[in-house]
Tab-separated table of C-alpha atoms and ligand atoms in Angstrom:
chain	number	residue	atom	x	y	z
A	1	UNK	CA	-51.611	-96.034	-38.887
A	2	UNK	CA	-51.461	-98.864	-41.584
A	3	UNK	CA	-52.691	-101.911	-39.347
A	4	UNK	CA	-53.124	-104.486	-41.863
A	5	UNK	CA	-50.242	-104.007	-44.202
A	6	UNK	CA	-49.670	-107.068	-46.358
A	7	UNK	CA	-52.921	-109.037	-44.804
A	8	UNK	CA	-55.113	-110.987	-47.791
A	9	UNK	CA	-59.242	-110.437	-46.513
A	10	UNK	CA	-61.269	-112.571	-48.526
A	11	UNK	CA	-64.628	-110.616	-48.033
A	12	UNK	CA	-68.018	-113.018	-48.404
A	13	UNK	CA	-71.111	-111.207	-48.955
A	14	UNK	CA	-74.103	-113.011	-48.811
A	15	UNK	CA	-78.021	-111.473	-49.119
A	16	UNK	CA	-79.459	-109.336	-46.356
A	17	UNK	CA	-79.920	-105.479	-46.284
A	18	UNK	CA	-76.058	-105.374	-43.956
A	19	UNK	CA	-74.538	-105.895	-47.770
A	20	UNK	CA	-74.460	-102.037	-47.683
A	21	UNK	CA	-72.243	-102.325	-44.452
A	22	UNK	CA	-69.747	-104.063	-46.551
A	23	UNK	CA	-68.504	-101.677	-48.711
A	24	UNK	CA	-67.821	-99.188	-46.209
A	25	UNK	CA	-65.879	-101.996	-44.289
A	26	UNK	CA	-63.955	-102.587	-47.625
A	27	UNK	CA	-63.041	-99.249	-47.905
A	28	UNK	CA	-62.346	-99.004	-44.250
A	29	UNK	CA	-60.313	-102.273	-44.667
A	30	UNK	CA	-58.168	-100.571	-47.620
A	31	UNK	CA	-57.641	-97.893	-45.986
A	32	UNK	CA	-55.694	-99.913	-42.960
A	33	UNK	CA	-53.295	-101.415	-45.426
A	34	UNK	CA	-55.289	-104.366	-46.314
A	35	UNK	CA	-55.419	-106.558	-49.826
A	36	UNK	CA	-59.519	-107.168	-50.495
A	37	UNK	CA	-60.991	-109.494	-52.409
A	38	UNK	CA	-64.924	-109.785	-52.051
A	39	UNK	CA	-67.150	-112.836	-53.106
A	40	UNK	CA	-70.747	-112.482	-53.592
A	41	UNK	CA	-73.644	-114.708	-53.121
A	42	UNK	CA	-76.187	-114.464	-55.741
A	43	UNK	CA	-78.424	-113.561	-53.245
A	44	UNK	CA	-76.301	-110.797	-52.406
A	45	UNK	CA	-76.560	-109.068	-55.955
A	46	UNK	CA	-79.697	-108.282	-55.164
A	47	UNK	CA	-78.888	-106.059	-52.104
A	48	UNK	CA	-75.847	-104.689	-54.021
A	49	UNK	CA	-73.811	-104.364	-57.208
A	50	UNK	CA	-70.701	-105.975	-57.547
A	51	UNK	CA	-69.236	-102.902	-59.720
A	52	UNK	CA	-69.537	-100.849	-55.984
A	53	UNK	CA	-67.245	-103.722	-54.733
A	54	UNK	CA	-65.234	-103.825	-57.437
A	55	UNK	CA	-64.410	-100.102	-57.519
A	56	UNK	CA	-63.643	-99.879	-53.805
A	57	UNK	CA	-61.677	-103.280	-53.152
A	58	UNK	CA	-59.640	-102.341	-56.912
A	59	UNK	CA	-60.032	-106.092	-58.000
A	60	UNK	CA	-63.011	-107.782	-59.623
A	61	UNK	CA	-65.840	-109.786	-57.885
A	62	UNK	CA	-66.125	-113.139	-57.852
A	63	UNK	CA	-70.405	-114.554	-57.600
A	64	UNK	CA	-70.179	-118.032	-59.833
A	65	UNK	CA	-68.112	-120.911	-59.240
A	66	UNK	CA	-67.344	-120.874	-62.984
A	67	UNK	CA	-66.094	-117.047	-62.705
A	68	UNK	CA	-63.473	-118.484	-60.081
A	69	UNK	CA	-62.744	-120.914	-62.509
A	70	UNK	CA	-62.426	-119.189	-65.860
A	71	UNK	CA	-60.106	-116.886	-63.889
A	72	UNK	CA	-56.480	-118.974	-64.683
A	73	UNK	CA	-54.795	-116.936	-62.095
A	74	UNK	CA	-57.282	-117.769	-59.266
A	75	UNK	CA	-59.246	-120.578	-58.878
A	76	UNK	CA	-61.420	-121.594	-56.052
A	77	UNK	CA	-59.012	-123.643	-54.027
A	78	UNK	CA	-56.140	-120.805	-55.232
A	79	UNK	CA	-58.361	-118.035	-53.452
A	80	UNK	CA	-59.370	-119.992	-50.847
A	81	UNK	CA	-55.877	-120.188	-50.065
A	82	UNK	CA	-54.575	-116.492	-51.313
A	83	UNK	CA	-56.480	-115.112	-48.020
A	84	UNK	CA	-55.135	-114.998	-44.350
A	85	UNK	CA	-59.000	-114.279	-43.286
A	86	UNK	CA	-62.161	-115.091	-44.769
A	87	UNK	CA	-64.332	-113.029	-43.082
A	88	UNK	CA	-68.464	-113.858	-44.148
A	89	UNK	CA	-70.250	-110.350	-43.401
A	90	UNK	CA	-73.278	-109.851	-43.882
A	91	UNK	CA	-73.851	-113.931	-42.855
A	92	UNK	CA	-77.556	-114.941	-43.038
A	93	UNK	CA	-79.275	-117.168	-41.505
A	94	UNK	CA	-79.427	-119.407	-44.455
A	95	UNK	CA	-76.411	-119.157	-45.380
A	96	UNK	CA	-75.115	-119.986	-41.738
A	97	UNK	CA	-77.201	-122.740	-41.436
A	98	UNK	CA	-75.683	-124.266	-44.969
A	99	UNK	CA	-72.249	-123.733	-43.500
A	100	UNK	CA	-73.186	-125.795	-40.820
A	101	UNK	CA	-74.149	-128.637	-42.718
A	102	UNK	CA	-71.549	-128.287	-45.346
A	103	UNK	CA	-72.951	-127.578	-48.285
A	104	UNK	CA	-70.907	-126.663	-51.091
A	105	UNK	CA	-73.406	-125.309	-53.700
A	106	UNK	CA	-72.162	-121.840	-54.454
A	107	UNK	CA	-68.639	-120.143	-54.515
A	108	UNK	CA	-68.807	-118.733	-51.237
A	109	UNK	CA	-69.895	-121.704	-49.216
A	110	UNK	CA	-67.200	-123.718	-51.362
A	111	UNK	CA	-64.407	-121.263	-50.164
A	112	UNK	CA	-65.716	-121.763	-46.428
A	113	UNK	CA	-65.115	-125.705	-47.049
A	114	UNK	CA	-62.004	-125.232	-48.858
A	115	UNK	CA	-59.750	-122.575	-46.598
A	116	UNK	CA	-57.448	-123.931	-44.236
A	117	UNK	CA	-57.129	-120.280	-42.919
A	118	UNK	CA	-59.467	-118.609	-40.374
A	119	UNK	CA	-63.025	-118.126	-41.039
A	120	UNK	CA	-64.950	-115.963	-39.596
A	121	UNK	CA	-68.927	-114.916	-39.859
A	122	UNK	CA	-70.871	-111.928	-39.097
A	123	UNK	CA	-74.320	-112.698	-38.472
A	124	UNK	CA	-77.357	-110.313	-39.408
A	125	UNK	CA	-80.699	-111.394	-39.562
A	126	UNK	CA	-84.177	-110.582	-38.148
A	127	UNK	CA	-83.983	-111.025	-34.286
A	128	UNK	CA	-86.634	-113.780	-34.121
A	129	UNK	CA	-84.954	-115.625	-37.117
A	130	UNK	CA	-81.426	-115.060	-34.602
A	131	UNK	CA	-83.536	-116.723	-31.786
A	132	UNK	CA	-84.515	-119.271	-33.782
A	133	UNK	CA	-83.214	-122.947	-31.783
A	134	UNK	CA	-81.907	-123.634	-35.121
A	135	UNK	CA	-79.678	-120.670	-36.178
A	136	UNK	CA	-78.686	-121.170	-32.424
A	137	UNK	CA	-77.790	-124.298	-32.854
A	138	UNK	CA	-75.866	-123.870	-36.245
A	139	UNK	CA	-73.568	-121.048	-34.828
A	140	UNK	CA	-72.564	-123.259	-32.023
A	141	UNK	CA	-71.605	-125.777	-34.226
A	142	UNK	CA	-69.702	-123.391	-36.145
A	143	UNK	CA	-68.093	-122.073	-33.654
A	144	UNK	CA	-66.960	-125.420	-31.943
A	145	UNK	CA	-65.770	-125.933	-35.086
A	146	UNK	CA	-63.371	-122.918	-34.819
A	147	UNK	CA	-65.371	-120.249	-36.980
A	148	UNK	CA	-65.016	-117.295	-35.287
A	149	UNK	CA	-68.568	-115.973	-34.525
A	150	UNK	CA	-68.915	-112.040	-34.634
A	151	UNK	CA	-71.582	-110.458	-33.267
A	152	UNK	CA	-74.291	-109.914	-34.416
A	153	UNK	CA	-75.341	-106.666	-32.461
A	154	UNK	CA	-78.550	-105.835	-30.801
A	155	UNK	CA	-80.804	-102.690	-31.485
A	156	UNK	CA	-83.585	-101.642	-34.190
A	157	UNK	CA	-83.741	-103.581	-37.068
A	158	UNK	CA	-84.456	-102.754	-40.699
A	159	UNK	CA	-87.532	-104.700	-40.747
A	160	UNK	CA	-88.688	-102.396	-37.505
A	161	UNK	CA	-88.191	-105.149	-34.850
A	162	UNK	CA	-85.872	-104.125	-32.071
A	163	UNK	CA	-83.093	-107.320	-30.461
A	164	UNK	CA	-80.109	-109.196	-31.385
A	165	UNK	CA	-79.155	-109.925	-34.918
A	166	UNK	CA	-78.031	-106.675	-36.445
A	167	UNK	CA	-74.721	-107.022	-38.385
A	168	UNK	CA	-71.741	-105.574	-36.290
A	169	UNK	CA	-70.380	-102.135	-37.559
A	170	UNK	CA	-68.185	-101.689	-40.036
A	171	UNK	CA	-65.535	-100.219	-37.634
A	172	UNK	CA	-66.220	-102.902	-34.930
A	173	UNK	CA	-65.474	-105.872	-37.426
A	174	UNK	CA	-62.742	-103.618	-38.827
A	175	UNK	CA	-61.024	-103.788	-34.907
A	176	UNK	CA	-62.285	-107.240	-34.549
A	177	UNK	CA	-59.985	-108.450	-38.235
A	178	UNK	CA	-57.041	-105.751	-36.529
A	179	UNK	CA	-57.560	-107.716	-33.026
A	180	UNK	CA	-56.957	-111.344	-34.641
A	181	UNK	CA	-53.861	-110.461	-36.027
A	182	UNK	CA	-52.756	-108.834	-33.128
A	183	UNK	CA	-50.722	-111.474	-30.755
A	184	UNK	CA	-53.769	-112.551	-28.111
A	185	UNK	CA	-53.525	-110.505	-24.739
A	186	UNK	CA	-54.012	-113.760	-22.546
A	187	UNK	CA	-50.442	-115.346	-24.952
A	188	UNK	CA	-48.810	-118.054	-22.827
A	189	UNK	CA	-51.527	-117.392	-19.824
A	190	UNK	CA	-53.062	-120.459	-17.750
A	191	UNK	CA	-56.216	-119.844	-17.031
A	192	UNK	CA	-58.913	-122.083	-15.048
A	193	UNK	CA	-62.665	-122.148	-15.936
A	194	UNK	CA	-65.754	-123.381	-14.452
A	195	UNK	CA	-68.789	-123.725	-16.489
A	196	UNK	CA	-72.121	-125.376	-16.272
A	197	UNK	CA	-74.098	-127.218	-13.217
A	198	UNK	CA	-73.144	-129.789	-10.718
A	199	UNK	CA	-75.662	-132.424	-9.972
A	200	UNK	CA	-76.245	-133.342	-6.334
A	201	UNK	CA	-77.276	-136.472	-5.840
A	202	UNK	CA	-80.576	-137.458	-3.657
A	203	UNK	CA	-80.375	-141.401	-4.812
A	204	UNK	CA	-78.580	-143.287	-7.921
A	205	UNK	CA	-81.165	-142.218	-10.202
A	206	UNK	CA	-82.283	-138.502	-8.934
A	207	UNK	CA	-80.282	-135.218	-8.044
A	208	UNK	CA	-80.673	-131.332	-7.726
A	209	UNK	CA	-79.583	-129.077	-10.064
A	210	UNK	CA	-79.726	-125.529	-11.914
A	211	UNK	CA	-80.471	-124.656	-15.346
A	212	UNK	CA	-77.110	-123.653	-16.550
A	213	UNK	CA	-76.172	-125.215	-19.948
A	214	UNK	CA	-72.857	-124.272	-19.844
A	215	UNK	CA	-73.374	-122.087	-23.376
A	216	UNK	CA	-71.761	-118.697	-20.950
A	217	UNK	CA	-68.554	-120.529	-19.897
A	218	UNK	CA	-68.011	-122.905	-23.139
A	219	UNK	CA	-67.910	-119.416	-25.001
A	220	UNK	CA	-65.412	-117.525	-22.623
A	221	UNK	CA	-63.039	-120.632	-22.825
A	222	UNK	CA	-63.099	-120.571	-26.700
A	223	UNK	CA	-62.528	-116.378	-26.176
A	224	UNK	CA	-59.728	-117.316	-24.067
A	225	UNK	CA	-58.707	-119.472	-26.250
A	226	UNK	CA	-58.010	-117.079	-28.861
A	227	UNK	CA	-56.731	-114.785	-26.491
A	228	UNK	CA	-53.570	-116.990	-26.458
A	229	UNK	CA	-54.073	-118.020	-23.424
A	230	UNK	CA	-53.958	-122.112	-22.168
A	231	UNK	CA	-56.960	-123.250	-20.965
A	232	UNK	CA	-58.319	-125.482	-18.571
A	233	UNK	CA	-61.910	-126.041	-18.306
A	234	UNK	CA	-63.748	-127.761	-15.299
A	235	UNK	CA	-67.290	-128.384	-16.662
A	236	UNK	CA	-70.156	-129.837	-14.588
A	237	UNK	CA	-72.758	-132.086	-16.999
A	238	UNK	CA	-73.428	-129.966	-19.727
A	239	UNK	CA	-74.113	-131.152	-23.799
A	240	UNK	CA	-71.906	-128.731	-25.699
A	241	UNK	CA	-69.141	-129.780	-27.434
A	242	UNK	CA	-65.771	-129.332	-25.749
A	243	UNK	CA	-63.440	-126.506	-26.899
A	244	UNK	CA	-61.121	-127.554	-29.112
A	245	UNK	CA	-57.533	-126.612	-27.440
A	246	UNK	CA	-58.729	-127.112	-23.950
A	247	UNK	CA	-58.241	-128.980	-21.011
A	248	UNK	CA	-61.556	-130.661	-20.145
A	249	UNK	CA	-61.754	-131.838	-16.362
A	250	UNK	CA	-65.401	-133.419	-16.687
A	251	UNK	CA	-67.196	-133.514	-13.189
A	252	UNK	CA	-70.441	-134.268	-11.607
A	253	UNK	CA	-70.905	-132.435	-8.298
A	254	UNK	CA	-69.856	-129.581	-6.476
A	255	UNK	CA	-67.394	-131.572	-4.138
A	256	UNK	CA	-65.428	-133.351	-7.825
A	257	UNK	CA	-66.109	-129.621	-8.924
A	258	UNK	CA	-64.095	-128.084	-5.448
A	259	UNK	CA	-61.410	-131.150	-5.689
A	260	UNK	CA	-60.553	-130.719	-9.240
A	261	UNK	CA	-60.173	-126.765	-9.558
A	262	UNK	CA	-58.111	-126.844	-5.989
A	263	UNK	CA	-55.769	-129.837	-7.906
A	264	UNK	CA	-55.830	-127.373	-11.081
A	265	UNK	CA	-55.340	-123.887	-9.465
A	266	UNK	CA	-51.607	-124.135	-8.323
A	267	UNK	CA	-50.606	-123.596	-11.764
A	268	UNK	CA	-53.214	-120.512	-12.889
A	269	UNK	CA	-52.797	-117.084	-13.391
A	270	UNK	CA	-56.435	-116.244	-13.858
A	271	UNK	CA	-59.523	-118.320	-12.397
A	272	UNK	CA	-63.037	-117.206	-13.903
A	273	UNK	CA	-65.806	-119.351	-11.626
A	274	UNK	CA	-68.874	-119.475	-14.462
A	275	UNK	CA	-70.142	-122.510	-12.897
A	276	UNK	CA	-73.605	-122.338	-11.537
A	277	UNK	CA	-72.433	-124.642	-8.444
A	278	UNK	CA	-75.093	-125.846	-5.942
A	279	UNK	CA	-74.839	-124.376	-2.666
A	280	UNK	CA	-76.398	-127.348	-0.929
A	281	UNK	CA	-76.075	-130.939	-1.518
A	282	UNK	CA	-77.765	-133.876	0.198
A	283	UNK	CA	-76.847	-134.593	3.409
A	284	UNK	CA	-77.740	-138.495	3.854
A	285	UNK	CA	-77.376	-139.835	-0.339
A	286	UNK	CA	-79.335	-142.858	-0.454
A	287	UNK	CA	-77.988	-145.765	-1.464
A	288	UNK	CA	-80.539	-147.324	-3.269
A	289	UNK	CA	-83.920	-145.806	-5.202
A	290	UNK	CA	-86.178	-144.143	-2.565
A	291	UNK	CA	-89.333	-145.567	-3.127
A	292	UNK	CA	-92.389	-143.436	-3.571
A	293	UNK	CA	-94.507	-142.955	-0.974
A	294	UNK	CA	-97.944	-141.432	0.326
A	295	UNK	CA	-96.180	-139.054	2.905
A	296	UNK	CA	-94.426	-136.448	2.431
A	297	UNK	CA	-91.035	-136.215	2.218
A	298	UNK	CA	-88.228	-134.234	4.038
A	299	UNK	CA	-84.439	-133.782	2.467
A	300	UNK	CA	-81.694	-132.694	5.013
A	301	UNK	CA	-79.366	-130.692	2.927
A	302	UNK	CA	-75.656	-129.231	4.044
A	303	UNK	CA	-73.742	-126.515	2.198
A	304	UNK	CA	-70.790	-127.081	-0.283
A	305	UNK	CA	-68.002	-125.370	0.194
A	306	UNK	CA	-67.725	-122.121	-2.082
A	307	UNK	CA	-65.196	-122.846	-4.378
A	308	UNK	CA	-64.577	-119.397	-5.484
A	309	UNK	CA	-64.262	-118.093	-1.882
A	310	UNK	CA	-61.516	-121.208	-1.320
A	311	UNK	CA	-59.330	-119.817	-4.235
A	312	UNK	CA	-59.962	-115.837	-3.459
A	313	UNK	CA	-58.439	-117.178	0.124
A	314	UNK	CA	-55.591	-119.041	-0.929
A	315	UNK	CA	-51.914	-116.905	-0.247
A	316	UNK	CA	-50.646	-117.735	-3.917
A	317	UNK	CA	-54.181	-116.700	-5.893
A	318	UNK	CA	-54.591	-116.552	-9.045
A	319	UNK	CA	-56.743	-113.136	-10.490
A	320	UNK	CA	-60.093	-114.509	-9.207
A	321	UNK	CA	-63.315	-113.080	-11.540
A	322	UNK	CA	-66.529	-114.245	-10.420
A	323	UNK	CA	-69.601	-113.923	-11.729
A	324	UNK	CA	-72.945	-113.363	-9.931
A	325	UNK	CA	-76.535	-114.433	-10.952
A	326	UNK	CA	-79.430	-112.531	-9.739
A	327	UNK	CA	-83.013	-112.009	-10.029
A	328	UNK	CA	-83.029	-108.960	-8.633
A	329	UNK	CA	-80.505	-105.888	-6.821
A	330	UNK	CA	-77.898	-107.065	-9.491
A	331	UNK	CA	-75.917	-104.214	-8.556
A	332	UNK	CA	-76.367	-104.188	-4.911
A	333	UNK	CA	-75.521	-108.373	-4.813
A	334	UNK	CA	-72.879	-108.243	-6.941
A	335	UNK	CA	-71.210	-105.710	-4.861
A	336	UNK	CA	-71.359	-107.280	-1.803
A	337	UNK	CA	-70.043	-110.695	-3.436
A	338	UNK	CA	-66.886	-108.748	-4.741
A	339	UNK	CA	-66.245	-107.493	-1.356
A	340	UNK	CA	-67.056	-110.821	0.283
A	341	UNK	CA	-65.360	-112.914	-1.631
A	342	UNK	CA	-62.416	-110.386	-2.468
A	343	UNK	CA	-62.205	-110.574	-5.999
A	344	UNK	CA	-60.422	-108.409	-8.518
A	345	UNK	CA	-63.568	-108.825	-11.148
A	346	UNK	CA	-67.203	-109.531	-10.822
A	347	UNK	CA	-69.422	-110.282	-13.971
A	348	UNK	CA	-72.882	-110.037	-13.101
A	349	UNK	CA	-75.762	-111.174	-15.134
A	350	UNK	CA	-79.406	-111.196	-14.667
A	351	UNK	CA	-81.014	-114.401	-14.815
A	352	UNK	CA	-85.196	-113.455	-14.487
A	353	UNK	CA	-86.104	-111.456	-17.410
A	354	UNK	CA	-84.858	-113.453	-20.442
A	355	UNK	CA	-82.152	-110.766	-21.324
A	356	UNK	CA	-79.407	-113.789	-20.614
A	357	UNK	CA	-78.246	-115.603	-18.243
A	358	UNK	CA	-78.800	-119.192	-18.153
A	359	UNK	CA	-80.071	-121.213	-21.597
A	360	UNK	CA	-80.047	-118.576	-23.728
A	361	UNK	CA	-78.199	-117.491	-26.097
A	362	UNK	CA	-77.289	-114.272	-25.507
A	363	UNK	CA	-76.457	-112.264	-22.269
A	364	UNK	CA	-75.661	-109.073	-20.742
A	365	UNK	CA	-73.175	-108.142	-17.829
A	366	UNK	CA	-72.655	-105.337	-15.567
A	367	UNK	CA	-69.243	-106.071	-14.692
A	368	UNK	CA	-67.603	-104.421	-11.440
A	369	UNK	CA	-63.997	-104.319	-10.124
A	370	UNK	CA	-63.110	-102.343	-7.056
A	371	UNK	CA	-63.467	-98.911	-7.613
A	372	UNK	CA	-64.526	-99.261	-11.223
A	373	UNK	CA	-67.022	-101.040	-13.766
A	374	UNK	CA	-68.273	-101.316	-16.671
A	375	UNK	CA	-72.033	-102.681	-18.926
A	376	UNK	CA	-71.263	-105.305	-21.738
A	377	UNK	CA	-74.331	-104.885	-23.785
A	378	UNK	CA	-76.831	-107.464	-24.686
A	379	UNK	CA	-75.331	-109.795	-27.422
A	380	UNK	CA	-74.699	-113.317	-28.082
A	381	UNK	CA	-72.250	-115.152	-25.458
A	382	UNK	CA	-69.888	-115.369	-27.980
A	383	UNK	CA	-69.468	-111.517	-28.129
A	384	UNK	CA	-70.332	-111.163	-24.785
A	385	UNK	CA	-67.416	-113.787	-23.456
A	386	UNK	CA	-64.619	-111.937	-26.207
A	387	UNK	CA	-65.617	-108.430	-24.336
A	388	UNK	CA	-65.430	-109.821	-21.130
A	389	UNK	CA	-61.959	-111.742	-21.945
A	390	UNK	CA	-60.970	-108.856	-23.206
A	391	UNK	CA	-61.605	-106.607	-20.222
A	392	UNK	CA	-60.237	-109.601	-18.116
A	393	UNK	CA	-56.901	-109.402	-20.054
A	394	UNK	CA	-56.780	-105.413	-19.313
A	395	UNK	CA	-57.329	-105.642	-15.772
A	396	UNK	CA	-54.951	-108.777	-15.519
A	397	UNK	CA	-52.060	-107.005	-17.153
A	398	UNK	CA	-52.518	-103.980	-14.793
A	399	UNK	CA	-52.741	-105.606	-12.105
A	400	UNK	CA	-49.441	-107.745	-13.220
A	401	UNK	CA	-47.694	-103.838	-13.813
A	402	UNK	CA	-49.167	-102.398	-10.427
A	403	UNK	CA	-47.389	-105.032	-8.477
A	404	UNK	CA	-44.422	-103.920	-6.690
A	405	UNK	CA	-40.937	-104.598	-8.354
A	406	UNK	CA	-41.992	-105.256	-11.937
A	407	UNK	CA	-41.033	-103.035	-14.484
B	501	PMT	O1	-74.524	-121.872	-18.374
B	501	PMT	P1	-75.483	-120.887	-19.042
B	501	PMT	O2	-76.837	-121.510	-19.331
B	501	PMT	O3	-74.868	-120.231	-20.258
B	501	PMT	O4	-75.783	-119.731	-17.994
B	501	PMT	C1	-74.750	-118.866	-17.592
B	501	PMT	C2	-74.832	-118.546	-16.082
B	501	PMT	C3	-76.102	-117.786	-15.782
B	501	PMT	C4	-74.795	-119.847	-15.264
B	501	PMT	C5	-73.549	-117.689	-15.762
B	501	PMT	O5	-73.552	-116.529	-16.535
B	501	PMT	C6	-73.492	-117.333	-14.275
B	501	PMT	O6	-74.068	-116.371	-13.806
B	501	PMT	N1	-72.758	-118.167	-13.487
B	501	PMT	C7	-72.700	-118.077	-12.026
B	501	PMT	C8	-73.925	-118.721	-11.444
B	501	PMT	C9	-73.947	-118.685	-9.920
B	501	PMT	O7	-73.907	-119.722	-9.326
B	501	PMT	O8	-73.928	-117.487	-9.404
B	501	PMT	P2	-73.983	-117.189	-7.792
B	501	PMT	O9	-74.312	-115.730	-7.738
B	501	PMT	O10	-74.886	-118.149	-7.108
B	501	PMT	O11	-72.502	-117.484	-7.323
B	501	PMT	C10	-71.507	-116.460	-7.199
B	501	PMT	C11	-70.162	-116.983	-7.645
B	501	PMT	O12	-69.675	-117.966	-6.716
B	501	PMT	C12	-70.132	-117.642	-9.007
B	501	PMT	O13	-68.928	-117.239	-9.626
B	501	PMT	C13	-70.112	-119.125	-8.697
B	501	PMT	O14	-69.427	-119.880	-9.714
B	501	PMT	C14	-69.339	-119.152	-7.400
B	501	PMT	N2	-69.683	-120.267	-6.510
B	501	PMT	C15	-70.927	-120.353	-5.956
B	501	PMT	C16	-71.202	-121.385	-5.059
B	501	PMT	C17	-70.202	-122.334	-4.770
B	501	PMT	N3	-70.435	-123.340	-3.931
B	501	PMT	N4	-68.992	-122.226	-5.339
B	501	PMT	C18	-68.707	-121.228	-6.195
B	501	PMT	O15	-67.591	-121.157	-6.726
C-alpha cells in the first residue's frame, strides 16, 4: 500500500558513512507514494554522489546555497516550504550541534532555520562522540525546540566500537515519516505525568533527594505529546526545559507531588508515575539551619504516601503505568510491584550498570503487563519514551475495546 501519497520529504544528507542508508530510504520512500527531494552537505559528497540521489529520488540535488538559488523555480525559502517533512538523516554530530546554535552557513542548515514545517533528525555518529555532554546537550535543545529526535540505534559501529549512535534503519525511519502522518494514537487523550525528584526537606537550606534529572519523563511527555494526546506534567525540581504544549504543575516534595496529581487525576485517562519520589521524608523539619555539631546526628524519617498506589486504588482510575527502578532482580521487583500496586503496565529500568536509568541519556526497559511483556532496547530516551508511548497507546486502546459494552 501507497502510504505517503502526495507527501513532499525534503531529505538532508549530511557526512557520515549512514549517507549510504539514505538512498535505500529514498527509494523505500518512493516506493510508498512519496515526492523526494534530497539536499546534500558538502561533507556528504564525500560519502556519496549526488547522481545516486538524483537517479533514485527522479529530481536533481541540491549541495550549494547558490544551486538553490540559480534554480528560479525553487529557491531556498521556496523548498524550505515545498516540503511537509524535512527529515536530516544521516545527522552528525557537527552538524547537530550547528543546528543547535543556529547557524546558517550551508543550504541544509539554512533550510532547518527557514521551514515552518516539521523537522526531524536522525543521529549517527561514533558512540563516544553520541555520549559526548555536548551532543547530549544539543539534541535536547533540539528537541525542546520541537525537532523530532530519531534514534539513533545502538549496536556495532563502522568504526568497530559497539553502543548508541548508529543511524536508524532505513525501514524504521521509513515507519517513523508513515507514523507522523498518521493521526497520533493518544488524539484527544489526557494523560498525567510525573517526572523527576522531590526534595525532602531536613532544614531551609538542606533536603534528601535522588538523582533523577527528569531527562526519562520530559521525553515521554514530548512522545505523548505527539501522540495527540493532552498533557499534564507534574515535575519535581529538575533543569530541563518544559515541553512545549504541556501542562507544567512545578512541585517540590513528595506531599505537593501526592496533592497535585490527586487534584489532576479526576480528569485522566492514562497516569504514567516516572517520578523518582522519596519514600521517606523528615519527620521533625527544622525550622531554622541546624547548626553543625561534634556529635553525631540522628534523622527520624516517616514514609510518604505512594502516590501511584493512591491512584491504582481509586474506583474511577485512570490506566495506571508505573515504572520500577532497580539495581538488581529487575524482573522479579518489577513483578511484584505490578501485582502490588495493580497496574495495567510496568516499565522497568535498571539503574546500577550505566545502561540508563537515571542521568543518562539513554535507557532500556523491560516492560511487563499482566500476562504479557515486552524489552525496549537500549537507545536514547527519546526513542525509548516514543516506543514506550507507543506500546502505552496499544494496551490503552485494548483495554478501552475489552471493556464491557463498547463496540
Ligand atoms: O529522571 P531520569 O534521570 O531520566 O531517570 C529516570 C528514572 C530512572 C528516574 C525513571 O526511569 C524511573 O525509573 N522512575 C521511577 C523511579 C522510582 O522511584 O522507582 P521505584 O521503583 O522506587 O518506584 C516504583 C513506582 O512507584 C514508580 O512509578 C514511582 O514513581 C512510584 N512511586 C514511588 C514512591 C512513591 N512515594 N510514590 C510513587 O508514586
Amino acid at each position: 500500500m501507497q502510504s505517503l501519497i502526495n507527501k513532499k520529504i525534503l531529505l538532508g544528507v549530511t557526512g557520515g558513512i549512514a549517507a549510504y542508508k539514505s538512498a535505500e530510504l529514498v527509494r523505500l520512500l518512493i516506493k510508498a507514494g512519496a515526492e523526494v527531494r534530497v539536499v546534500m552537505t558538502p561533507a556528504a559528497r564525500e560519502f556519496v554522489q549526488p547522481l545516486t540521489y538524483q537517479a533514485l529520488s527522479g529530481h536533481r540535488v541540491y549541495v550549494d546555497l547558490f544551486d538553490a538559488e540559480a534554480d528560479s523555480a525553487m529557491d531556498h525559502i521556496e523548498l524550505a516550504r515545498w516540503c511537509d517533512l524535512l527529515l536530516v538523516a544521516p545527522a552528525s554530530a557537527d552538524f547537530i550541534g550547528k543546528m543547535a546554535a543556529g547557524y546558517a552557513d550551508n543550504l541544509l542548515l539554512t533550510l532547518c532555520l527557514a521551514s515552518r514545517q516539521a523537522v526531524a533528525v536522525a543521529p549517527a555518529m561514533n558512540q563516544q562522540m553520541f555520549a559526548n555532554a555536548a551532543t547530549a546537550a544539543n539534541l535536547e535543545q533540539l528537541n525542546a525546540r520541537g525537532t523530532l529526535v530519531w534514534g539513533p540505534d545502538s549496536g556495532e559501529q563502522a568504526c568497530g566500537d559497539v553502543g548508541p549512535g548508529r543511524m536508524l534503519e532505513p525501514a524504521h525511519l521509513l515507519a517513523n515519516i508513515e507514523a507522523h502522518f498518521q493521526p497520533g494514537r493518544l488524539q484527544g487523550v489526557e494523560l498525567l505525568l510525573t517526572a523527576g525528584p522531590t526534595r525532602e526537606a531536613i532544614d531551609p537550606v538542606r533536603y534528601i533527594s535522588n538523582r533523577s534529572s527528569g531527562k526519562m519523563g520530559y521525553a515521554l511527555a514530548r512522545a505523548a505529546l505527539r501522540a495527540g494526546a493532552k498533557v499534564t506534567l507534574v515535575s519535581g525540581p529538575v533543569s530541563l526545559a518544559p515541553p512545549a504544549g504541556a501542562k507544567l504543575i512545578a512541585v517540590e516534595s513528595a506531599q505537593e507531588m501526592y496533592a497535585a496529581v490527586m487534584q489532576a487525576v479526576a480528569h485522566s485517562d492514562i497516569f504514567i508515575a516516572c517520578a523518582a519520589v522519596s519514600d521517606y521524608r523528615v519527620e521533625q523539619q527544622a525550622e531554622h539551619k541546624i547548626k553543625k555539631s561534634t556529635q553525631a546526628m540522628t534523622l527520624a524519617l516517616v514514609p510518604n504516601e505512594d502516590i501511584l498506589a493512591a491512584v491504582s486504588a481509586l474506583h474511577q482510575r485512570p490506566f495506571c503505568v508505573g515504572f520500577a527502578a532497580e539495581t538488581r532482580d529487575l524482573e522479579k521487583y518489577a513483578l511484584g510491584k505490578l501485582d502490588a500496586k495493580h497496574l495495567d503496565m510496568i516499565a522497568a529500568n535498571l539503574v546500577a550498570d550505566g545502561s540508563g536509568g537515571f542521568e543518562t541519556d539513554v535507557n532500556r526497559l523491560e516492560v511487563f503487563w499482566p500476562g504479557g511483556g515486552h524489552s525496549i532496547a537500549q537507545a536514547s530516551k527519546q526513542e525509548v519514551a516514543k516506543q514506550l508511548i507507543d506500546l502505552i497507546g496499544e494496551r490503552y486502546t485494548g483495554a478501552l475495546s475489552a471493556e464491557p459494552g463498547s463496540a
